[in-house]
Short mmCIF file of C-alpha atoms and ligand atoms in Angstrom, two decimals:
data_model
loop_
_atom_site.label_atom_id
_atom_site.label_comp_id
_atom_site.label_asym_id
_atom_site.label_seq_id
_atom_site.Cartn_x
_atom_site.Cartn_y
_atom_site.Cartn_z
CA UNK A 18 32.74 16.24 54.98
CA UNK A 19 33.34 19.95 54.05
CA UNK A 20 36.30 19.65 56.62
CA UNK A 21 37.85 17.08 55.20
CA UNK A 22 38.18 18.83 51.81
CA UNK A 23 38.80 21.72 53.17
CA UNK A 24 42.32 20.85 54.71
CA UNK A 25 44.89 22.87 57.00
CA UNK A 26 44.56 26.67 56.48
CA UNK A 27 47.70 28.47 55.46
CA UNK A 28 48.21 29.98 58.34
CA UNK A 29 48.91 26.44 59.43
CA UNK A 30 51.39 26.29 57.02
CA UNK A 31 53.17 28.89 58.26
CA UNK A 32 53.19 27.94 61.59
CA UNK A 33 54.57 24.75 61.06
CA UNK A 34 58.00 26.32 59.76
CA UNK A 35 57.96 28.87 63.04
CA UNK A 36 56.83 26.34 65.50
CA UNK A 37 59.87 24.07 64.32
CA UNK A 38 62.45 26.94 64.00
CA UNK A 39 62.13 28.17 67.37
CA UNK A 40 61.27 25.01 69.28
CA UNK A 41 65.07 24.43 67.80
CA UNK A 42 66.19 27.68 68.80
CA UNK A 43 65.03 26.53 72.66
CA UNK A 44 68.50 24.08 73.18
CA UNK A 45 66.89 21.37 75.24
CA UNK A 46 69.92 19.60 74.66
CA UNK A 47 69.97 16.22 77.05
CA UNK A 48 73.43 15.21 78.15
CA UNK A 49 72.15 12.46 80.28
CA UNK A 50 72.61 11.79 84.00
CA UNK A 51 69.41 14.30 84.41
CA UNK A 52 71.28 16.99 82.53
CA UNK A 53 68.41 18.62 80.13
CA UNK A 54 65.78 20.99 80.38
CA UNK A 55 62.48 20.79 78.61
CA UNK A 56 60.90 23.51 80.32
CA UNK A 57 61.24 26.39 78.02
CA UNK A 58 60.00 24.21 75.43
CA UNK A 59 57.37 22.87 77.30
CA UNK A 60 55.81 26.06 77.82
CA UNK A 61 56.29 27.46 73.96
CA UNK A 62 54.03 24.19 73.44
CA UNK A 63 51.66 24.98 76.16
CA UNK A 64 51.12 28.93 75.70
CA UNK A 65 50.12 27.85 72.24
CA UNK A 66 48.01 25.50 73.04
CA UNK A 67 46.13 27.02 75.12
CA UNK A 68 45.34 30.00 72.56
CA UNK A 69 43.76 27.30 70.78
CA UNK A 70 41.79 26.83 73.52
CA UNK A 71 43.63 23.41 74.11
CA UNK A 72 43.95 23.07 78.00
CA UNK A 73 47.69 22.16 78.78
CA UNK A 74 48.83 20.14 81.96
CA UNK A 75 51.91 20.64 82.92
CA UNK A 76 53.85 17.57 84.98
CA UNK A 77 57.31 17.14 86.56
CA UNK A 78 58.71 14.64 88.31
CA UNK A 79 62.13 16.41 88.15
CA UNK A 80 61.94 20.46 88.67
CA UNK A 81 62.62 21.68 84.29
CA UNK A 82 62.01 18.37 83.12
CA UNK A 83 58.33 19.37 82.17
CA UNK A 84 56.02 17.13 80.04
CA UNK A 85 52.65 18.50 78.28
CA UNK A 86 49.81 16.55 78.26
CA UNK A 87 46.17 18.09 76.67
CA UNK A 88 43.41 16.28 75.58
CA UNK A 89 40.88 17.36 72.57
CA UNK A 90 37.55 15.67 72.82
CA UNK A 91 36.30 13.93 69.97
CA UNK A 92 32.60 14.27 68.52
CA UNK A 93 32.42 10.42 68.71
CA UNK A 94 32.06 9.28 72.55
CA UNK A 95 32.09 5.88 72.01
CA UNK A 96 34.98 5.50 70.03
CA UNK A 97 38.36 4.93 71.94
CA UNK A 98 41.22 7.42 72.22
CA UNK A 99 44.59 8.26 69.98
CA UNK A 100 47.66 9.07 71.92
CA UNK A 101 49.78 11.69 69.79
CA UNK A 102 53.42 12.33 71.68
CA UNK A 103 56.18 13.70 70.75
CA UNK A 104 59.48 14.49 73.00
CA UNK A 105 60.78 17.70 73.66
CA UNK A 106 64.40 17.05 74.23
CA UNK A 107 67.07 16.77 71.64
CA UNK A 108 70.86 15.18 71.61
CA UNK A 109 73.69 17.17 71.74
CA UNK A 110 75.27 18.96 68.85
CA UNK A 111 78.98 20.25 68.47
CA UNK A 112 78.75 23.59 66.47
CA UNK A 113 82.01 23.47 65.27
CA UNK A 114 81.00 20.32 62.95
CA UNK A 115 77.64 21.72 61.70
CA UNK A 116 77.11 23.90 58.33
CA UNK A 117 75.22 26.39 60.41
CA UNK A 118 74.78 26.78 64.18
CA UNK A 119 72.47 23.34 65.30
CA UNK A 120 70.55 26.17 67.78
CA UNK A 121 69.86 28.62 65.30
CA UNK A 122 66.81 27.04 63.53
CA UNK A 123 67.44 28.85 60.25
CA UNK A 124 65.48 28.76 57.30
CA UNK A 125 67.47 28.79 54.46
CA UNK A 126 66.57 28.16 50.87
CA UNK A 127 63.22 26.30 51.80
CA UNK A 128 64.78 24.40 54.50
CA UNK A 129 64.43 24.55 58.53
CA UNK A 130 67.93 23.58 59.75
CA UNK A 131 68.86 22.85 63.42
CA UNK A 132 69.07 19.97 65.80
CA UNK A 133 65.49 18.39 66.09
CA UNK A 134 64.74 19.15 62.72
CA UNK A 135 64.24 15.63 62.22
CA UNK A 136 64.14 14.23 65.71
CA UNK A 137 61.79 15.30 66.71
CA UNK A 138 60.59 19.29 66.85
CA UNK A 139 59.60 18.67 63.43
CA UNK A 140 56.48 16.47 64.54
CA UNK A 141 56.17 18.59 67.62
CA UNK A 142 55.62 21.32 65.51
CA UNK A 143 53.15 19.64 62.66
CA UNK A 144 50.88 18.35 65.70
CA UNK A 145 50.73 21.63 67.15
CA UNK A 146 50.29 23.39 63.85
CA UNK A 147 47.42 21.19 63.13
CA UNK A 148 45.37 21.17 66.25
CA UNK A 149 46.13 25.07 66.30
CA UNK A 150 44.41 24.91 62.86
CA UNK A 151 41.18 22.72 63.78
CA UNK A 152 40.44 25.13 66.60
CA UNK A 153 40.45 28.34 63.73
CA UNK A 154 37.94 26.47 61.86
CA UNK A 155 35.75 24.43 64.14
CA UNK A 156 36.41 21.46 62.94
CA UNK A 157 36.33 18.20 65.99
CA UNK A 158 38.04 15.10 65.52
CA UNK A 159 36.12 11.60 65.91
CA UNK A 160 38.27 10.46 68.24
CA UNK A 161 39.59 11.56 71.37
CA UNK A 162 42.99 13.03 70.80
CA UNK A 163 45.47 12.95 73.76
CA UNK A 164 48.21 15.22 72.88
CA UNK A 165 51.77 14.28 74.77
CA UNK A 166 54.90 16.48 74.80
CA UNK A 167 57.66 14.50 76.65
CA UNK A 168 60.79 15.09 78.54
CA UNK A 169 63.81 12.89 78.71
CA UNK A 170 63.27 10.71 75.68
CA UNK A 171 66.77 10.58 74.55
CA UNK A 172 67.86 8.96 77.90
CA UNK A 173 66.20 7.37 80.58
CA UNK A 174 62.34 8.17 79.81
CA UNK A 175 62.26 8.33 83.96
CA UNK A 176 61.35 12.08 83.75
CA UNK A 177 58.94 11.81 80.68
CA UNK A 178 57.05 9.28 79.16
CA UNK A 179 57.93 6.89 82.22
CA UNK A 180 56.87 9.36 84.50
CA UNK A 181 53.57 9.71 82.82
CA UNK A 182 52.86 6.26 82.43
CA UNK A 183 53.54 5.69 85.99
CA UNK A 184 52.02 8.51 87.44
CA UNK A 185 49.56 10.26 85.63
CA UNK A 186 47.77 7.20 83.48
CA UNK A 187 44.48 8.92 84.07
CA UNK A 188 45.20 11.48 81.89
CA UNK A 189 45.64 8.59 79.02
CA UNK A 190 42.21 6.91 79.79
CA UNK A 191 40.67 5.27 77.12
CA UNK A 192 44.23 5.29 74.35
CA UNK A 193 44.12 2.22 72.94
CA UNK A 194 47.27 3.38 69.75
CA UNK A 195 49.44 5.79 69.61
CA UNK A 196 51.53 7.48 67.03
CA UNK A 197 55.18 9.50 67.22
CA UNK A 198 58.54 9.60 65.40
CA UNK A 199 60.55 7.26 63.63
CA UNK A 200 58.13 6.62 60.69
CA UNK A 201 56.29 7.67 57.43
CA UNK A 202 58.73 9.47 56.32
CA UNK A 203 60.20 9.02 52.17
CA UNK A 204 62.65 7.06 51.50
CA UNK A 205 63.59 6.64 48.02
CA UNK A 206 65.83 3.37 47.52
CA UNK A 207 66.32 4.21 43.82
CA UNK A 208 65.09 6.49 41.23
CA UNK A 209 61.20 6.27 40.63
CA UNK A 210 60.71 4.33 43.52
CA UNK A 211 59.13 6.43 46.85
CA UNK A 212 58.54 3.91 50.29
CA UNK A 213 56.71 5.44 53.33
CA UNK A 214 58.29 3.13 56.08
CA UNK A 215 55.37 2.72 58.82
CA UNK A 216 56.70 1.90 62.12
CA UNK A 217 54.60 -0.87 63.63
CA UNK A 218 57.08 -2.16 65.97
CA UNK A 219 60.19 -1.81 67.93
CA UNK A 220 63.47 -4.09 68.96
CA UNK A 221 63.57 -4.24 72.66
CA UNK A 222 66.98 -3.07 74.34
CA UNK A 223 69.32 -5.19 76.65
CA UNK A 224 71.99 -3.18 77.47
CA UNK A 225 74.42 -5.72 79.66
CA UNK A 226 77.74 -5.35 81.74
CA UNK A 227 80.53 -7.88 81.62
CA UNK A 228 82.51 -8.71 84.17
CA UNK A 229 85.52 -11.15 83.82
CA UNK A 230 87.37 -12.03 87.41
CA UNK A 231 90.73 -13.50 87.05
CA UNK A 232 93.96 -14.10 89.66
CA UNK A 233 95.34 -10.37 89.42
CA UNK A 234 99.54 -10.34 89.99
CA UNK A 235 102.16 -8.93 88.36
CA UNK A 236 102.27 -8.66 84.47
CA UNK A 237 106.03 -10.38 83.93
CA UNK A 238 104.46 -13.70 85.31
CA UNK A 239 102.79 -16.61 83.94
CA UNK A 240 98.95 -16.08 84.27
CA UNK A 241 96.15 -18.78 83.12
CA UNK A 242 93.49 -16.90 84.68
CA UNK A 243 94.07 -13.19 83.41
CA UNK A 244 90.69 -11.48 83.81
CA UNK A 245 91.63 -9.13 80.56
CA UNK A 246 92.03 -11.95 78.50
CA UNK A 247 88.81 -13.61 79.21
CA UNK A 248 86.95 -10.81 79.17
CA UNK A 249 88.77 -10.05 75.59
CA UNK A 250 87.74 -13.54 74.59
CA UNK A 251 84.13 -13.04 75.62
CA UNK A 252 84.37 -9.95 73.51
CA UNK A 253 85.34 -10.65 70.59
CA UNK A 254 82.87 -14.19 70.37
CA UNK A 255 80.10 -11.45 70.90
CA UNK A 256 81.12 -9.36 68.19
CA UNK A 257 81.52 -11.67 65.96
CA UNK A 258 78.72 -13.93 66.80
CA UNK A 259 76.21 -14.45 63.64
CA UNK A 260 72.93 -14.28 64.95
CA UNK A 261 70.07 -16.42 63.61
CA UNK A 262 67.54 -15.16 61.20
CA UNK A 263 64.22 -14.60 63.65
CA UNK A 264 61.28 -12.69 61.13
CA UNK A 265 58.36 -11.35 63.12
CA UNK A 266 54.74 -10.47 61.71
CA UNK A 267 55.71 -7.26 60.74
CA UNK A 268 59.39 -7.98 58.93
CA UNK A 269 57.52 -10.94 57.17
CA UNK A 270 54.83 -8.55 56.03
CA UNK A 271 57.57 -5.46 55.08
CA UNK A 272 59.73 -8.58 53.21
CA UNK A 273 56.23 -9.26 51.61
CA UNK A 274 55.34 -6.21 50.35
CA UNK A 275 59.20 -5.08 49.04
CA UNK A 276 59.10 -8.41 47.34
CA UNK A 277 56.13 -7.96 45.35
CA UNK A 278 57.00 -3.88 44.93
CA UNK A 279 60.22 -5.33 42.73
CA UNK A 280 58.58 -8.57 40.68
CA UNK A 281 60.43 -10.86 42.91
CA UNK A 282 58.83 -14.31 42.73
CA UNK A 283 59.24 -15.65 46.00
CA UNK A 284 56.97 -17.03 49.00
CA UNK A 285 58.03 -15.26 52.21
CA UNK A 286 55.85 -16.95 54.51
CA UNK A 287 57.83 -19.91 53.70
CA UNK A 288 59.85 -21.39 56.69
CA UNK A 289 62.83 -22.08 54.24
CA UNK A 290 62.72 -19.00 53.25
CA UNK A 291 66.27 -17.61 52.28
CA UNK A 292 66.14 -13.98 53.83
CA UNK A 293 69.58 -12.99 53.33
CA UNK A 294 69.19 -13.80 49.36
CA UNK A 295 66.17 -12.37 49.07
CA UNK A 296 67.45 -8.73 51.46
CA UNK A 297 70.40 -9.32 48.45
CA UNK A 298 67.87 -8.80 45.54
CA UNK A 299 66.34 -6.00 47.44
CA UNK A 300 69.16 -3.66 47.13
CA UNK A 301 69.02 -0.40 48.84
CA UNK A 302 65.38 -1.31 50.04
CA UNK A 303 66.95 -3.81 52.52
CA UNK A 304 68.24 -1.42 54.52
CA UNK A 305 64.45 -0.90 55.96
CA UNK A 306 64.34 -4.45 57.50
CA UNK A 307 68.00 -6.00 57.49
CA UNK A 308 68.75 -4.33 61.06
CA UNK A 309 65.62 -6.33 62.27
CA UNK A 310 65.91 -9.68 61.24
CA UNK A 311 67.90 -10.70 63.67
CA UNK A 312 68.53 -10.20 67.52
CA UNK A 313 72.07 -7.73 67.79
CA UNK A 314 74.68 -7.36 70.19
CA UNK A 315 77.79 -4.66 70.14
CA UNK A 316 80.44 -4.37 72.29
CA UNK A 317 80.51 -0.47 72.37
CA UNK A 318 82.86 0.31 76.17
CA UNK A 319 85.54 -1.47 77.62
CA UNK A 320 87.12 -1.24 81.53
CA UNK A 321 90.27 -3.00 82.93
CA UNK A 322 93.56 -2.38 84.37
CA UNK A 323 95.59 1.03 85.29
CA UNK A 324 98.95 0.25 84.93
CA UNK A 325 100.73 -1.67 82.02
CA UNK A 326 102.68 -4.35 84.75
CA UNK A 327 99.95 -4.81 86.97
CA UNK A 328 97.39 -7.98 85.64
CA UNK A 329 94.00 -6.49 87.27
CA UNK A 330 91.59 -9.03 88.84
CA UNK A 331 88.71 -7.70 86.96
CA UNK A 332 87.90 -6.34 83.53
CA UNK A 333 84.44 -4.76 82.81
CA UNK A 334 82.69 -4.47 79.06
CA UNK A 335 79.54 -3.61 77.87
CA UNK A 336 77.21 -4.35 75.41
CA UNK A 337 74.14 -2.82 73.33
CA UNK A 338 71.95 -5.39 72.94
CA UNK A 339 68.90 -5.23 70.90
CA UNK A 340 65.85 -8.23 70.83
CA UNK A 341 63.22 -8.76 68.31
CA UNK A 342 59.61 -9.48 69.75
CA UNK A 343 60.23 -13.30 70.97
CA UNK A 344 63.81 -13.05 70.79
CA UNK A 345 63.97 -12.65 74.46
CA UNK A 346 65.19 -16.40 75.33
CA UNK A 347 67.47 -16.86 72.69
CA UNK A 348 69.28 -13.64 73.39
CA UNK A 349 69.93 -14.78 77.31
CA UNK A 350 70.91 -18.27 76.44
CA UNK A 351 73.34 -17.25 73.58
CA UNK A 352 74.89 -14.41 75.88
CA UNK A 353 75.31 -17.68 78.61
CA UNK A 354 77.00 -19.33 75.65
CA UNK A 355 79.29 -16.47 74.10
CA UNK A 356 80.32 -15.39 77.40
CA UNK A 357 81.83 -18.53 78.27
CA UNK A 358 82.09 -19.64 82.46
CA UNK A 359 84.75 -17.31 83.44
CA UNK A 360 82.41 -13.89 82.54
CA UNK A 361 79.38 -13.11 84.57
CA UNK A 362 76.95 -11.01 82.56
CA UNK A 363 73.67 -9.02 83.77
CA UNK A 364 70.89 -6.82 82.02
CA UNK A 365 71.95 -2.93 82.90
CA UNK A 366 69.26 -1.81 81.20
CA UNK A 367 66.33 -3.55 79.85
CA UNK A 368 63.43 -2.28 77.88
CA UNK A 369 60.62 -4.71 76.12
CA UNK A 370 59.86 -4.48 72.43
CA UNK A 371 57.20 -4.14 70.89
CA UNK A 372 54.83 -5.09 68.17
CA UNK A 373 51.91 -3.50 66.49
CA UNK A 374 49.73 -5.24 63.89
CA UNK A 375 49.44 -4.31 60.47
CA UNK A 376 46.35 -5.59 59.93
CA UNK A 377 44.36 -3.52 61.75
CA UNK A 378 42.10 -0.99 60.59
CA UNK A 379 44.29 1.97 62.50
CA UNK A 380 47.26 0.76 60.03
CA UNK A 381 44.94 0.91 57.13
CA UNK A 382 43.72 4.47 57.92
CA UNK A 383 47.35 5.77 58.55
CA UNK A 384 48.40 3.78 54.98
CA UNK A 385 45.74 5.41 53.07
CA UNK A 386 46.43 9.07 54.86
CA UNK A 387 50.08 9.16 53.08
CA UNK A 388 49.03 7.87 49.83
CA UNK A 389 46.25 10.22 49.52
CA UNK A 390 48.54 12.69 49.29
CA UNK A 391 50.91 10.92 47.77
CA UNK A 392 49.24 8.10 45.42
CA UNK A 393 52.50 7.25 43.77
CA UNK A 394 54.04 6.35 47.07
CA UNK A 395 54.21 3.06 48.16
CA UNK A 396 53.39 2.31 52.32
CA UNK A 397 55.57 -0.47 54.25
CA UNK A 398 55.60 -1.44 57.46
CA UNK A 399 58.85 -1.95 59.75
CA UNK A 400 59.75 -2.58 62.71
CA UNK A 401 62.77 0.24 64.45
CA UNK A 402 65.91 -1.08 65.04
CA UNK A 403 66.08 0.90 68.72
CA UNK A 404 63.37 2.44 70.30
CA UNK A 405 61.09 5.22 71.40
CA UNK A 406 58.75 6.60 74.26
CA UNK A 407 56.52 4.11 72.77
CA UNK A 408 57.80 1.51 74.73
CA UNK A 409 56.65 3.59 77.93
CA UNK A 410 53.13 3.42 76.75
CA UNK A 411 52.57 0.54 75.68
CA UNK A 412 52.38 -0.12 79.74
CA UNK A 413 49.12 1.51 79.55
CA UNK A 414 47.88 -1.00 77.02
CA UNK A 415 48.59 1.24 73.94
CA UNK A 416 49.75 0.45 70.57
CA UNK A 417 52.32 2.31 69.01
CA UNK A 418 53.15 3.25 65.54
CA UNK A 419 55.57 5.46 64.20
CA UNK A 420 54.57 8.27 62.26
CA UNK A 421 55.74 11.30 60.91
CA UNK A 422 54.62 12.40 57.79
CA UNK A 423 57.64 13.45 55.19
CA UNK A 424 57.35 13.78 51.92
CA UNK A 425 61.21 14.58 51.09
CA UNK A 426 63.44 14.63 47.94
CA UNK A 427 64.93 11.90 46.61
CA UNK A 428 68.58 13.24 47.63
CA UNK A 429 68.34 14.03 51.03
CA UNK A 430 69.51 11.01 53.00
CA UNK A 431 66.76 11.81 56.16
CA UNK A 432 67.63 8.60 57.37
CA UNK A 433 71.18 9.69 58.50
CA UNK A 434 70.36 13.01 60.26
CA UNK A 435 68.66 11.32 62.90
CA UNK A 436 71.19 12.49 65.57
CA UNK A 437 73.67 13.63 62.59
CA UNK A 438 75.21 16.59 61.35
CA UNK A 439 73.26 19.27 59.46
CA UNK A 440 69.83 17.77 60.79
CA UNK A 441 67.64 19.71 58.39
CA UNK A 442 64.02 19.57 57.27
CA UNK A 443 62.95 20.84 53.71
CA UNK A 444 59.58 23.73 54.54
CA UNK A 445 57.70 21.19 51.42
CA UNK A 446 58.08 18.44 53.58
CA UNK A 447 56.78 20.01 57.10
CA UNK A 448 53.60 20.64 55.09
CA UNK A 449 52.99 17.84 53.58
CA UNK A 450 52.94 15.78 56.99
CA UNK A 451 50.72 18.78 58.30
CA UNK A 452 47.92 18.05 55.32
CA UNK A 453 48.62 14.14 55.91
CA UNK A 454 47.95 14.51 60.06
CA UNK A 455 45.49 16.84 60.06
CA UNK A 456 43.46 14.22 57.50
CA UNK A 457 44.71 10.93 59.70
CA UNK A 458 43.78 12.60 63.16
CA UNK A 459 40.13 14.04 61.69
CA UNK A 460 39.31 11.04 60.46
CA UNK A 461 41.14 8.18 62.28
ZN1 LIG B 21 63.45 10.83 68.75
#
């Protein structure tokens, strides 16, 4: 127990703010289409953990798209394993729009600013700090830890998480949950009032082409089969198509525990239940589960024609589509509907969700971590409105939740940065979530 009080060393401390200031500094910028390249990273991750005595494994599938996977026994054999990943890569940033230069990882006034900051060095950097820590003071944790630096998370996955869940799922033996980004973090929807979102679930992703075929010809004629204005049609039915309300365990249980949180009297495991009214009386709080009560659909890119008298016989749109757990069906048959019989559709890209339960005695232990350290917090769960590498693991039968540990002041709008401008991290912050992990991992 003397570990437990005893807590992260300051040298951990410090670390946390250098690990996350030059693990910006390393641009692992990923452009898509394969252009990134974790490796630098990878091995700032991996040199330091194996002066921790940490054994690193380094795997490509792609020559610089390098993942790091280590494992850290725990002292209790029977007990299963915790999967702790984090991605290496970052999306781009245009210099000209930031405050200071998004590679520079300056600290300035008590806060580490670059791109990653938020998503996701900062995490990177805690876990690393923390483990780092533990091997300093011989302290074990119960559980197996399986640490997992990843490549190619802001694209495809293929060369990170996907890769390792295809290839290498003997190195996760035994995982059974995991935890990453995207959660945990403060959010303060009004003065006095301090929410730690809990991931514990994730929208799936349908990402769909459109293709409308008409009669092409020239544009001064009379055309009643003009594949630009079907596809237009189609189009605009999607985007302004009012999906059905569809609340899964988790929503029901975040719309639960808001509803209680602010004195409002009303029972939301009702099936009548009037979610829209009752995200209304929520206020600002809302915005942590109105993006996931319902299945979504965007048109976001358009293709057609390439010369202004010319009718094309084809037009081309796509769509970001995003499905709750069990939304699946509905989403195909009302894309069959909206898209009407003159536009063929098909899944591009297609990713399932997921769905962790907040019941379990891993969400209890990860609830009680934050609030130890911050009792007058209050823990939520919620389901992410995209998604994460957790979606690659979850293939090996593990459960993911999303957390980061923040504590951050009530002005700073964290929520936005994620892939913003000015993506910043306050140094108060990084160490809180290194005294809440290093508690949740010992212990979990
Ligand atoms: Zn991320």
């Amino acid at each position: 127990m003397a570990e437990e009080v005893r807590g992260p060393d300051t040298t951990a401390l410090d670390e946390v703010v250098t690990f996350t200031s030059e693990l910006i500094r390393i641009d692992t910028t990923n452009h898509g289409d394969g252009d990134c390249r974790e490796r630098p990273a990878a091995e700032y991750v991996a040199e330091r953990l194996a002066a921790a005595g940490i054994e690193p494994t380094l795997l490509e599938r792609t020559p610089g798209r390098t993942n790091v996977v280590a494992r850290i026994p725990g002292t209790d054999p029977s007990a299963d394993a915790l999967l702790v990943h984090g991605h290496l890569d970052v999306v781009p940033a245009d210099p000209a729009e930031w405050t200071v230069h998004p590679f520079s990882g300056e600290v300035r006034d008590g806060v580490v600013w670059g791109r990653g900051a938020v998503d996701m060095k900062n995490m990177d950097a805690m876990v690393l700090a923390v483990v780092r820590s533990w091997a300093r003071q011989g302290v074990r944790p119960r559980r197996d830890i399986v640490l997992a630096y990843t490549a190619d998370e802001e694209a495809s996955a293929e060369d990170g998480s996907g890769f390792l869940a295809d290839r290498h799922a003997a190195l996760f033996d035994g995982c059974t949950e995991g935890i990453s980004e995207s959660g945990a973090f403060s959010f303060h929807p009004q003065p006095g009032t301090t929410l730690y979102p809990i991931a514990a679930g994730e929208r799936g992703t349908a990402w769909l082409k459109l293709t409308a075929h008409g009669r092409a010809g020239h544009g001064s004629k009379v055309n009643t089969a003009n594949a630009v204005t079907r596809l237009a049609s189609a189009v605009a039915r999607i985007g302004a198509h009012t999906w059905p309300v569809r609340l899964t365990t988790t929503v029901r249980a975040a719309l639960a525990e808001l509803a209680e949180l602010y004195g409002i009297d009303v029972d939301t495991r009702a099936g009548d239940l009037d979610v829209d009214l009752l995200l209304d009386k929520l206020g600002p709080a809302a915005a942590l589960v109105a993006p996931t009560v319902r299945n979504s659909a965007n048109p976001t890119m358009l293709k057609a024609g390439y010369k202004v008298n010319v009718i094309p016989g084809q037009a081309v749109a796509y769509i970001d589509g995003r499905t709750l757990p069990g939304g699946e069906e509905e989403f195909a048959a009302t894309m069959d509907e909206l898209t009407g019989p003159d536009v063929e559709w098909e899944y591009q890209h297609r990713e399932v969700s997921l769905e962790a339960p907040v019941d379990s005695p891993t969400f209890a232990k990860l609830r009680a971590a934050v609030e130890r350290f911050d009792p007058a917090g209050h823990v939520v769960p919620f389901t992410m409105s995209g998604g994460t590498d957790a979606k690659q693991f979850s293939r090996l039968g593990i459960t993911g939740y999303g957390f980061s540990p923040l504590k951050l002041p009530p002005e700073l709008d964290y929520g936005a940065l994620f892939h913003g401008v000015d993506e910043r991290v306050p140094v108060d912050a990084l160490h809180f979530g290194v005294r809440v992990l290093d508690h949740y991992l010992k212990t979990a």
